[in-house]
PDB file of C-alpha atoms in Angstrom:
ATOM      1  CA  MET A  56       5.763 -20.911   2.747  1.00 42.00           C
ATOM      2  CA  ALA A  57       7.950 -18.192   3.048  1.00 44.00           C
ATOM      3  CA  MET A  58       9.987 -19.739   0.124  1.00 38.00           C
ATOM      4  CA  ALA A  59       7.314 -20.875  -2.018  1.00 43.00           C
ATOM      5  CA  MET A  60       6.576 -16.852  -1.541  1.00 44.00           C
ATOM      6  CA  ALA A  61       9.547 -15.710  -2.734  1.00 42.00           C
ATOM      7  CA  MET A  62       9.351 -18.032  -5.906  1.00 43.00           C
ATOM      8  CA  ALA A  63       6.469 -17.217  -7.511  1.00 61.00           C
ATOM      9  CA  ARG A  64       5.751 -15.228 -10.143  1.00 70.00           C
ATOM     10  CA  PRO A  65       2.262 -13.874 -11.203  1.00 74.00           C
ATOM     11  CA  ARG A  66       0.997 -15.244 -14.866  1.00 72.00           C
ATOM     12  CA  GLY A  67       2.368 -13.101 -18.043  1.00 71.00           C
ATOM     13  CA  GLY A  68       5.201 -11.770 -15.873  1.00 79.00           C
ATOM     14  CA  TRP A  69       6.334  -8.807 -14.132  1.00 77.00           C
ATOM     15  CA  ARG A  70       5.634  -6.253 -16.880  1.00 79.00           C
ATOM     16  CA  ARG A  71       2.103  -7.303 -17.220  1.00 82.00           C
ATOM     17  CA  ILE A  72       1.397  -6.811 -13.666  1.00 83.00           C
ATOM     18  CA  TYR A  73       3.012  -3.930 -13.781  1.00 81.00           C
ATOM     19  CA  CYS A  74       1.189  -2.004 -16.836  1.00 81.00           C
ATOM     20  CA  MET A  75      -1.792  -3.560 -15.252  1.00 85.00           C
ATOM     21  CA  TYR A  76      -1.770  -2.085 -11.269  1.00 85.00           C
ATOM     22  CA  GLY A  77       1.644  -0.372 -11.311  1.00 76.00           C
ATOM     23  CA  LYS A  78       1.144   2.961 -13.017  1.00 70.00           C
ATOM     24  CA  GLU A  79      -0.548   4.794 -10.094  1.00 72.00           C
ATOM     25  CA  ASP A  80       2.328   4.923  -8.073  1.00 75.00           C
ATOM     26  CA  SER A  81       4.456   6.186 -11.388  1.00 79.00           C
ATOM     27  CA  GLY A  82       3.870   9.993 -10.804  1.00 84.00           C
ATOM     28  CA  ILE A  83       6.022   9.478  -7.458  1.00 86.00           C
ATOM     29  CA  ILE A  84       9.098   7.329  -9.496  1.00 89.00           C
ATOM     30  CA  ALA A  85       8.975  10.177 -12.018  1.00 91.00           C
ATOM     31  CA  GLY A  86       9.409  12.490  -9.555  1.00 93.00           C
ATOM     32  CA  LEU A  87      12.146  11.003  -7.550  1.00 94.00           C
ATOM     33  CA  LEU A  88      13.767  10.403 -10.547  1.00 95.00           C
ATOM     34  CA  TRP A  89      13.344  13.713 -11.415  1.00 96.00           C
ATOM     35  CA  ARG A  90      15.481  14.803  -8.707  1.00 95.00           C
ATOM     36  CA  ALA A  91      18.260  12.283  -8.991  1.00 95.00           C
ATOM     37  CA  ALA A  92      18.434  13.288 -12.621  1.00 96.00           C
ATOM     38  CA  PHE A  93      19.017  16.716 -11.588  1.00 96.00           C
ATOM     39  CA  LEU A  94      21.164  16.569  -8.665  1.00 95.00           C
ATOM     40  CA  ALA A  95      23.028  14.216 -11.282  1.00 95.00           C
ATOM     41  CA  SER A  96      23.502  17.140 -14.002  1.00 95.00           C
ATOM     42  CA  LEU A  97      24.216  20.035 -11.553  1.00 93.00           C
ATOM     43  CA  GLN A  98      27.142  17.353 -10.549  1.00 92.00           C
ATOM     44  CA  ILE A  99      28.176  17.013 -13.274  1.00 94.00           C
ATOM     45  CA  LEU A 100      28.858  20.331 -14.347  1.00 92.00           C
ATOM     46  CA  LEU A 101      30.623  21.176 -10.657  1.00 91.00           C
ATOM     47  CA  LEU A 102      32.975  18.787 -11.252  1.00 90.00           C
ATOM     48  CA  ASN A 103      33.544  19.461 -15.392  1.00 92.00           C
ATOM     49  CA  SER A 104      34.449  23.442 -13.585  1.00 92.00           C
ATOM     50  CA  PHE A 105      35.130  22.724  -9.813  1.00 92.00           C
ATOM     51  CA  ASN A 106      38.595  25.066  -9.994  1.00 92.00           C
ATOM     52  CA  PHE A 107      36.646  27.643 -11.922  1.00 92.00           C
ATOM     53  CA  VAL A 108      33.777  27.611  -9.263  1.00 90.00           C
ATOM     54  CA  ALA A 109      36.308  27.278  -6.165  1.00 91.00           C
ATOM     55  CA  GLY A 110      38.493  30.672  -7.626  1.00 92.00           C
ATOM     56  CA  TYR A 111      35.106  32.090  -8.397  1.00 91.00           C
ATOM     57  CA  VAL A 112      33.751  31.730  -4.806  1.00 91.00           C
ATOM     58  CA  THR A 113      37.579  32.586  -3.507  1.00 92.00           C
ATOM     59  CA  SER A 114      37.546  36.156  -5.280  1.00 93.00           C
ATOM     60  CA  VAL A 115      33.746  36.764  -4.395  1.00 91.00           C
ATOM     61  CA  PHE A 116      33.841  35.148  -0.112  1.00 91.00           C
ATOM     62  CA  PRO A 117      38.478  35.956   0.307  1.00 90.00           C
ATOM     63  CA  PHE A 118      37.805  35.216   3.797  1.00 90.00           C
ATOM     64  CA  LEU A 119      38.554  31.564   3.366  1.00 89.00           C
ATOM     65  CA  PRO A 120      41.668  30.551   1.188  1.00 92.00           C
ATOM     66  CA  ILE A 121      41.094  28.695  -2.188  1.00 92.00           C
ATOM     67  CA  GLN A 122      41.816  25.119  -0.162  1.00 93.00           C
ATOM     68  CA  ALA A 123      38.844  25.527   2.334  1.00 93.00           C
ATOM     69  CA  TRP A 124      36.130  26.217  -0.665  1.00 90.00           C
ATOM     70  CA  SER A 125      37.642  23.928  -2.709  1.00 92.00           C
ATOM     71  CA  PHE A 126      37.521  21.477   0.370  1.00 94.00           C
ATOM     72  CA  LEU A 127      33.616  22.760   0.729  1.00 93.00           C
ATOM     73  CA  LEU A 128      32.855  22.117  -2.404  1.00 92.00           C
ATOM     74  CA  GLY A 129      33.780  18.574  -2.166  1.00 92.00           C
ATOM     75  CA  PHE A 130      31.484  18.407   0.728  1.00 94.00           C
ATOM     76  CA  GLY A 131      28.744  19.603  -0.495  1.00 92.00           C
ATOM     77  CA  MET A 132      29.619  17.450  -3.835  1.00 93.00           C
ATOM     78  CA  GLY A 133      29.995  14.334  -1.556  1.00 94.00           C
ATOM     79  CA  VAL A 134      26.829  15.221   0.071  1.00 95.00           C
ATOM     80  CA  MET A 135      24.585  15.664  -3.194  1.00 94.00           C
ATOM     81  CA  ALA A 136      26.261  12.547  -4.549  1.00 95.00           C
ATOM     82  CA  LEU A 137      24.475  11.058  -1.025  1.00 96.00           C
ATOM     83  CA  MET A 138      20.792  12.706  -1.998  1.00 96.00           C
ATOM     84  CA  ILE A 139      21.061  11.469  -5.350  1.00 96.00           C
ATOM     85  CA  LEU A 140      22.168   7.649  -4.186  1.00 96.00           C
ATOM     86  CA  CYS A 141      18.513   8.252  -1.957  1.00 95.00           C
ATOM     87  CA  PHE A 142      16.309   9.147  -4.604  1.00 95.00           C
ATOM     88  CA  LEU A 143      17.215   6.397  -6.887  1.00 96.00           C
ATOM     89  CA  VAL A 144      16.591   3.699  -3.614  1.00 94.00           C
ATOM     90  CA  SER A 145      13.529   5.514  -2.999  1.00 93.00           C
ATOM     91  CA  ALA A 146      12.039   5.340  -6.177  1.00 92.00           C
ATOM     92  CA  LEU A 147      13.007   1.509  -6.645  1.00 91.00           C
ATOM     93  CA  ASN A 148      11.751   0.870  -3.061  1.00 91.00           C
ATOM     94  CA  VAL A 149       8.184   2.801  -4.396  1.00 89.00           C
ATOM     95  CA  PHE A 150       8.116   0.739  -7.155  1.00 87.00           C
ATOM     96  CA  TYR A 151       9.184  -2.974  -5.190  1.00 89.00           C
ATOM     97  CA  SER A 152       6.775  -2.261  -2.487  1.00 90.00           C
ATOM     98  CA  GLY A 153       3.998  -0.750  -5.260  1.00 86.00           C
ATOM     99  CA  VAL A 154       4.437  -4.336  -7.202  1.00 87.00           C
ATOM    100  CA  VAL A 155       6.628  -6.738  -6.711  1.00 89.00           C
ATOM    101  CA  LEU A 156       5.630  -6.572  -2.792  1.00 93.00           C
ATOM    102  CA  GLN A 157       2.459  -5.752  -3.218  1.00 92.00           C
ATOM    103  CA  TRP A 158       1.531  -9.468  -4.915  1.00 93.00           C
ATOM    104  CA  LYS A 159       3.687 -11.145  -2.637  1.00 93.00           C
ATOM    105  CA  MET A 160       1.669 -10.064   0.151  1.00 95.00           C
ATOM    106  CA  ILE A 161      -2.019 -10.609  -1.525  1.00 95.00           C
ATOM    107  CA  GLN A 162      -0.561 -14.188  -2.092  1.00 94.00           C
ATOM    108  CA  ARG A 163       0.561 -14.616   1.168  1.00 95.00           C
ATOM    109  CA  MET A 164      -3.219 -13.210   2.718  1.00 96.00           C
ATOM    110  CA  LEU A 165      -5.172 -15.698   0.256  1.00 96.00           C
ATOM    111  CA  GLY A 166      -2.706 -18.188   1.639  1.00 95.00           C
ATOM    112  CA  MET A 167      -4.632 -17.498   5.524  1.00 96.00           C
ATOM    113  CA  VAL A 168      -8.337 -17.835   4.567  1.00 95.00           C
ATOM    114  CA  GLU A 169      -9.317 -20.442   6.002  1.00 93.00           C
ATOM    115  CA  GLY A 170     -12.097 -23.010   3.394  1.00 91.00           C
ATOM    116  CA  TRP A 171     -11.920 -21.473   0.533  1.00 92.00           C
ATOM    117  CA  HIS A 172     -14.090 -23.723  -1.087  1.00 90.00           C
ATOM    118  CA  GLY A 173     -17.051 -22.869   1.494  1.00 91.00           C
ATOM    119  CA  VAL A 174     -16.594 -18.967   0.670  1.00 95.00           C
ATOM    120  CA  GLN A 175     -19.329 -17.711  -1.373  1.00 95.00           C
ATOM    121  CA  SER A 176     -19.013 -13.428  -0.468  1.00 97.00           C
ATOM    122  CA  VAL A 177     -15.753 -11.399  -0.228  1.00 98.00           C
ATOM    123  CA  LEU A 178     -15.291  -7.896   0.192  1.00 98.00           C
ATOM    124  CA  ASP A 179     -12.364  -5.910  -0.785  1.00 98.00           C
ATOM    125  CA  VAL A 180     -11.853  -2.539   1.169  1.00 97.00           C
ATOM    126  CA  GLY A 181     -10.184   0.363  -0.591  1.00 94.00           C
ATOM    127  CA  CYS A 182      -9.919  -1.866  -4.237  1.00 93.00           C
ATOM    128  CA  ARG A 183      -8.327   0.798  -5.890  1.00 91.00           C
ATOM    129  CA  LYS A 184      -7.716  -1.095  -9.590  1.00 92.00           C
ATOM    130  CA  GLY A 185      -8.033  -4.461  -7.814  1.00 94.00           C
ATOM    131  CA  MET A 186      -4.684  -6.325  -7.378  1.00 94.00           C
ATOM    132  CA  LEU A 187      -6.029  -7.953  -4.642  1.00 96.00           C
ATOM    133  CA  LEU A 188      -9.456  -7.905  -6.116  1.00 97.00           C
ATOM    134  CA  ASN A 189      -8.610  -9.602  -8.804  1.00 96.00           C
ATOM    135  CA  ALA A 190      -6.609 -12.430  -7.102  1.00 96.00           C
ATOM    136  CA  VAL A 191      -9.321 -12.800  -4.946  1.00 97.00           C
ATOM    137  CA  ALA A 192     -11.748 -13.253  -7.973  1.00 96.00           C
ATOM    138  CA  LEU A 193      -9.009 -15.805  -9.405  1.00 94.00           C
ATOM    139  CA  LYS A 194      -9.454 -18.024  -6.585  1.00 94.00           C
ATOM    140  CA  LEU A 195     -13.313 -18.485  -6.252  1.00 94.00           C
ATOM    141  CA  LYS A 196     -12.994 -19.001  -9.672  1.00 93.00           C
ATOM    142  CA  LYS A 197     -10.649 -21.826  -9.477  1.00 90.00           C
ATOM    143  CA  GLU A 198     -12.392 -22.862  -6.188  1.00 85.00           C
ATOM    144  CA  GLY A 199     -15.996 -23.581  -8.580  1.00 74.00           C
ATOM    145  CA  SER A 200     -17.586 -22.296  -5.748  1.00 77.00           C
ATOM    146  CA  GLY A 201     -19.525 -19.658  -7.257  1.00 83.00           C
ATOM    147  CA  GLY A 202     -18.671 -17.000  -4.797  1.00 91.00           C
ATOM    148  CA  ARG A 203     -18.328 -12.855  -5.724  1.00 95.00           C
ATOM    149  CA  VAL A 204     -16.249 -10.469  -4.339  1.00 97.00           C
ATOM    150  CA  VAL A 205     -17.387  -6.599  -3.904  1.00 97.00           C
ATOM    151  CA  GLY A 206     -14.642  -3.855  -4.106  1.00 97.00           C
ATOM    152  CA  VAL A 207     -15.359  -0.520  -2.459  1.00 96.00           C
ATOM    153  CA  ASP A 208     -13.272   2.325  -3.244  1.00 94.00           C
ATOM    154  CA  LEU A 209     -13.821   6.156  -2.683  1.00 88.00           C
ATOM    155  CA  TRP A 210     -13.872   6.243  -7.212  1.00 76.00           C
ATOM    156  CA  LEU A 211     -14.296  10.740  -7.240  1.00 66.00           C
ATOM    157  CA  PRO A 212     -13.921  12.872 -10.904  1.00 58.00           C
ATOM    158  CA  GLY A 213     -10.249  13.443 -11.574  1.00 52.00           C
ATOM    159  CA  SER A 214      -9.045  10.538 -10.038  1.00 50.00           C
ATOM    160  CA  GLY A 215      -6.059  10.661 -11.913  1.00 47.00           C
ATOM    161  CA  ALA A 216      -3.507   7.649 -11.661  1.00 45.00           C
ATOM    162  CA  LYS A 217      -5.537   5.893  -8.773  1.00 55.00           C
ATOM    163  CA  GLY A 218      -8.045   4.719 -11.286  1.00 66.00           C
ATOM    164  CA  SER A 219     -11.578   4.668 -11.447  1.00 85.00           C
ATOM    165  CA  MET A 220     -14.430   1.911 -11.331  1.00 91.00           C
ATOM    166  CA  SER A 221     -14.475   1.736 -14.892  1.00 92.00           C
ATOM    167  CA  GLU A 222     -10.669   1.197 -15.092  1.00 91.00           C
ATOM    168  CA  THR A 223     -11.226  -1.409 -12.536  1.00 93.00           C
ATOM    169  CA  LEU A 224     -13.778  -3.114 -14.041  1.00 95.00           C
ATOM    170  CA  ARG A 225     -12.128  -3.067 -17.208  1.00 94.00           C
ATOM    171  CA  ILE A 226      -8.900  -4.794 -15.706  1.00 94.00           C
ATOM    172  CA  ALA A 227     -11.214  -7.477 -14.002  1.00 95.00           C
ATOM    173  CA  SER A 228     -12.353  -8.374 -17.450  1.00 95.00           C
ATOM    174  CA  ILE A 229      -8.499  -8.749 -18.855  1.00 93.00           C
ATOM    175  CA  GLU A 230      -7.982 -11.107 -15.980  1.00 93.00           C
ATOM    176  CA  GLY A 231     -11.154 -13.061 -16.898  1.00 93.00           C
ATOM    177  CA  VAL A 232     -13.016 -12.701 -13.898  1.00 95.00           C
ATOM    178  CA  ARG A 233     -15.603  -9.539 -15.122  1.00 95.00           C
ATOM    179  CA  GLU A 234     -18.655 -12.569 -13.806  1.00 95.00           C
ATOM    180  CA  PHE A 235     -17.332 -12.418 -10.447  1.00 96.00           C
ATOM    181  CA  VAL A 236     -16.341  -8.800  -9.425  1.00 97.00           C
ATOM    182  CA  THR A 237     -18.548  -5.874  -8.658  1.00 96.00           C
ATOM    183  CA  CYS A 238     -17.993  -3.368  -7.672  1.00 96.00           C
ATOM    184  CA  LYS A 239     -19.443  -0.338  -5.699  1.00 95.00           C
ATOM    185  CA  THR A 240     -18.322   3.486  -4.723  1.00 94.00           C
ATOM    186  CA  GLY A 241     -18.120   4.082  -0.574  1.00 93.00           C
ATOM    187  CA  ASN A 242     -15.815   5.591   2.219  1.00 94.00           C
ATOM    188  CA  PRO A 243     -14.287   2.622   4.113  1.00 95.00           C
ATOM    189  CA  CYS A 244     -15.143   4.752   7.079  1.00 95.00           C
ATOM    190  CA  ASP A 245     -19.422   4.182   5.676  1.00 95.00           C
ATOM    191  CA  LEU A 246     -19.487   1.551   3.981  1.00 96.00           C
ATOM    192  CA  PRO A 247     -22.824   1.018   1.830  1.00 94.00           C
ATOM    193  CA  LEU A 248     -23.613  -2.604   2.555  1.00 96.00           C
ATOM    194  CA  MET A 249     -25.463  -4.732   5.390  1.00 96.00           C
ATOM    195  CA  ASN A 250     -24.146  -5.931   8.547  1.00 96.00           C
ATOM    196  CA  ASP A 251     -23.090  -9.191   8.281  1.00 96.00           C
ATOM    197  CA  THR A 252     -23.109  -9.877   4.969  1.00 96.00           C
ATOM    198  CA  PHE A 253     -19.184 -11.183   4.109  1.00 97.00           C
ATOM    199  CA  ASP A 254     -17.792 -14.526   4.574  1.00 97.00           C
ATOM    200  CA  VAL A 255     -14.358 -12.817   4.343  1.00 98.00           C
ATOM    201  CA  VAL A 256     -13.125  -8.976   4.159  1.00 98.00           C
ATOM    202  CA  VAL A 257      -9.905  -8.310   2.750  1.00 98.00           C
ATOM    203  CA  SER A 258      -7.839  -5.163   2.651  1.00 97.00           C
ATOM    204  CA  ALA A 259      -5.035  -4.099   1.230  1.00 96.00           C
ATOM    205  CA  LEU A 260      -3.056  -0.669   2.058  1.00 94.00           C
ATOM    206  CA  CYS A 261      -6.249   1.060   2.970  1.00 94.00           C
ATOM    207  CA  LEU A 262      -7.134   1.891   6.544  1.00 95.00           C
ATOM    208  CA  ASN A 263      -3.479   3.470   7.062  1.00 92.00           C
ATOM    209  CA  ASN A 264      -4.228   6.279   4.702  1.00 90.00           C
ATOM    210  CA  LEU A 265      -7.778   7.039   6.297  1.00 91.00           C
ATOM    211  CA  GLY A 266      -7.574  10.400   8.311  1.00 84.00           C
ATOM    212  CA  GLU A 267      -4.100  11.189   6.520  1.00 77.00           C
ATOM    213  CA  GLU A 268      -4.641  14.593   5.833  1.00 73.00           C
ATOM    214  CA  THR A 269      -4.884  15.050   9.413  1.00 72.00           C
ATOM    215  CA  GLY A 270      -1.394  13.844   9.877  1.00 73.00           C
ATOM    216  CA  ARG A 271      -1.737  10.152  10.685  1.00 71.00           C
ATOM    217  CA  ILE A 272      -0.141  10.364  14.494  1.00 77.00           C
ATOM    218  CA  THR A 273      -2.960  12.788  15.620  1.00 86.00           C
ATOM    219  CA  GLN A 274      -6.215  11.543  17.433  1.00 87.00           C
ATOM    220  CA  ALA A 275      -8.560  11.952  14.668  1.00 89.00           C
ATOM    221  CA  ALA A 276      -6.476  10.319  12.042  1.00 90.00           C
ATOM    222  CA  ALA A 277      -7.189   7.432  14.772  1.00 91.00           C
ATOM    223  CA  LEU A 278     -10.569   7.868  15.143  1.00 94.00           C
ATOM    224  CA  GLN A 279     -10.960   7.294  11.138  1.00 94.00           C
ATOM    225  CA  ARG A 280      -9.155   4.172  11.448  1.00 95.00           C
ATOM    226  CA  SER A 281     -10.925   2.877  14.228  1.00 95.00           C
ATOM    227  CA  ARG A 282     -14.126   3.878  11.753  1.00 96.00           C
ATOM    228  CA  GLY A 283     -13.024   1.683   9.096  1.00 96.00           C
ATOM    229  CA  LEU A 284     -11.868  -1.012  11.071  1.00 97.00           C
ATOM    230  CA  LEU A 285     -15.477  -1.177  12.667  1.00 97.00           C
ATOM    231  CA  GLU A 286     -16.798  -1.489   9.319  1.00 97.00           C
ATOM    232  CA  ILE A 287     -14.907  -4.272   8.645  1.00 98.00           C
ATOM    233  CA  VAL A 288     -16.250  -5.942  11.498  1.00 97.00           C
ATOM    234  CA  ARG A 289     -20.225  -5.035  11.080  1.00 97.00           C
ATOM    235  CA  VAL A 290     -20.461  -6.269   7.148  1.00 97.00           C
ATOM    236  CA  LEU A 291     -18.430  -9.433   8.460  1.00 97.00           C
ATOM    237  CA  LYS A 292     -20.446 -12.296   9.171  1.00 96.00           C
ATOM    238  CA  PRO A 293     -20.374 -14.051  12.309  1.00 96.00           C
ATOM    239  CA  GLY A 294     -17.511 -16.715  11.703  1.00 95.00           C
ATOM    240  CA  GLY A 295     -16.296 -14.540   8.939  1.00 96.00           C
ATOM    241  CA  GLN A 296     -12.599 -14.303   8.510  1.00 98.00           C
ATOM    242  CA  ALA A 297     -10.871 -10.818   8.031  1.00 98.00           C
ATOM    243  CA  ILE A 298      -7.326 -10.226   6.308  1.00 98.00           C
ATOM    244  CA  ILE A 299      -5.796  -6.346   6.259  1.00 98.00           C
ATOM    245  CA  TRP A 300      -2.472  -5.752   5.264  1.00 97.00           C
ATOM    246  CA  ASP A 301      -1.514  -2.227   6.468  1.00 96.00           C
ATOM    247  CA  LEU A 302       1.924  -0.006   7.640  1.00 94.00           C
ATOM    248  CA  LEU A 303       2.520   1.414  11.063  1.00 90.00           C
ATOM    249  CA  HIS A 304      -0.993   0.958  12.252  1.00 94.00           C
ATOM    250  CA  VAL A 305      -1.331  -2.873  12.697  1.00 94.00           C
ATOM    251  CA  PRO A 306      -0.248  -3.089  16.462  1.00 93.00           C
ATOM    252  CA  GLU A 307      -3.301  -0.503  17.202  1.00 94.00           C
ATOM    253  CA  TYR A 308      -5.556  -2.654  15.724  1.00 96.00           C
ATOM    254  CA  ASN A 309      -5.029  -5.175  17.867  1.00 96.00           C
ATOM    255  CA  VAL A 310      -5.765  -3.091  20.717  1.00 96.00           C
ATOM    256  CA  LYS A 311      -8.856  -2.549  19.160  1.00 96.00           C
ATOM    257  CA  LEU A 312     -10.113  -5.975  17.910  1.00 97.00           C
ATOM    258  CA  GLN A 313      -9.256  -7.528  21.231  1.00 96.00           C
ATOM    259  CA  GLU A 314     -11.608  -4.609  22.841  1.00 95.00           C
ATOM    260  CA  LEU A 315     -14.344  -6.021  20.223  1.00 94.00           C
ATOM    261  CA  GLY A 316     -13.755  -9.471  21.370  1.00 95.00           C
ATOM    262  CA  MET A 317     -12.843 -10.789  17.949  1.00 96.00           C
ATOM    263  CA  SER A 318     -10.993 -14.196  18.330  1.00 96.00           C
ATOM    264  CA  ASP A 319      -8.391 -16.204  16.369  1.00 96.00           C
ATOM    265  CA  ILE A 320      -5.788 -12.943  16.084  1.00 97.00           C
ATOM    266  CA  ARG A 321      -2.934 -12.859  14.408  1.00 97.00           C
ATOM    267  CA  ILE A 322      -0.029 -10.838  13.408  1.00 96.00           C
ATOM    268  CA  SER A 323       2.625 -11.328  11.111  1.00 95.00           C
ATOM    269  CA  GLU A 324       6.547 -10.280  11.697  1.00 95.00           C
ATOM    270  CA  PRO A 325       7.233  -6.640  10.425  1.00 94.00           C
ATOM    271  CA  VAL A 326       7.667  -6.253   6.508  1.00 94.00           C
ATOM    272  CA  SER A 327       9.072  -3.604   4.906  1.00 93.00           C
ATOM    273  CA  ALA A 328       7.097  -1.260   2.507  1.00 92.00           C
ATOM    274  CA  PHE A 329       7.585   1.773   1.102  1.00 89.00           C
ATOM    275  CA  MET A 330      10.508   1.989   3.449  1.00 88.00           C
ATOM    276  CA  VAL A 331       8.023   1.718   6.864  1.00 92.00           C
ATOM    277  CA  PRO A 332       7.038  -1.661   8.619  1.00 93.00           C
ATOM    278  CA  SER A 333       3.762  -3.177   8.163  1.00 95.00           C
ATOM    279  CA  HIS A 334       1.975  -5.982   9.278  1.00 96.00           C
ATOM    280  CA  VAL A 335      -1.081  -8.755   8.184  1.00 97.00           C
ATOM    281  CA  ILE A 336      -3.670  -9.345  10.657  1.00 97.00           C
ATOM    282  CA  TYR A 337      -5.934 -12.057  10.971  1.00 98.00           C
ATOM    283  CA  PHE A 338      -9.299 -12.533  13.118  1.00 98.00           C
ATOM    284  CA  ARG A 339     -12.171 -13.873  13.278  1.00 97.00           C
ATOM    285  CA  LYS A 340     -15.531 -12.368  14.279  1.00 97.00           C
ATOM    286  CA  PRO A 341     -17.162 -15.033  17.017  1.00 94.00           C
ATOM    287  CA  GLN A 342     -20.701 -15.982  16.076  1.00 87.00           C
ATOM    288  CA  GLU A 343     -22.096 -13.472  18.843  1.00 73.00           C
ATOM    289  CA  SER A 344     -20.367 -10.614  19.034  1.00 55.00           C
ATOM    290  CA  ARG A 345     -20.096  -7.697  21.910  1.00 54.00           C
ATOM    291  CA  GLU A 346     -22.920  -5.410  21.777  1.00 42.00           C
ATOM    292  CA  GLY A 347     -21.505  -1.674  21.383  1.00 47.00           C
ATOM    293  CA  ALA A 348     -18.989  -2.508  18.702  1.00 47.00           C
ATOM    294  CA  ASP A 349     -19.926   0.195  16.064  1.00 49.00           C
ATOM    295  CA  ASP A 350     -18.602   2.792  18.619  1.00 53.00           C
ATOM    296  CA  PRO A 351     -15.661   4.034  17.286  1.00 51.00           C
ATOM    297  CA  SER A 352     -14.430   5.431  21.135  1.00 49.00           C
TER     298      SER A 352
END
């Protein structure tokens, strides 16, 4: 299965996927590349005028001989070279994680759903521009079950690179799945949806962002993530399936799901994404869930 995932390619190629979905990270990539270019320019300038700079520094600070200042300048240039390499690697990692890896992990998530032919309703929590949303819609279209997928996100005025609901629906039209897709504006911690509604709930790289304004390791952020997870459980039909791909906090979700009495909980091996560990977690909501499942404490 891993080999099949590694060999798979999206229809239209990676350039098409990047143009539709990857540009929301373009600002981060551009910032990293700009820093690398600035340091590289400074490195070249120092290299071409090394003797002059070493002599000038020695004349201003004569308490060290020119050999010592030359060593320190050379050491500083070495540190700058490492920083340039780190910026370039980080930019490449953001591109890979946000486009290539995300697409491959989405294919993996779809493969974890059992019985697509009987799925009528799917929810994507935190759908953004719709890479996962449209992949689900394409699956429903292929299966011919007549199912539909709802995407929920916090689309706000001036959201910029994160897109808008109209942009997400436009991309769904390009993918040829507009008739299978519905979008709603809503907070993942307070979904505007009825209890026990969806056969399948999916979410990719959403819950880990909840409460980040207070710091990811704070109790307030953990409470927000717990509320988001509880909302997924609330809107999932009894017997329904949920698949979540997230950064860092999946072991935390595992504990909470066990407390809630969810069944068939499975966690993937760690996968590095954006230079931190990520996991996919799968679970089913039992036919009779425990009372108090909506209590985030």
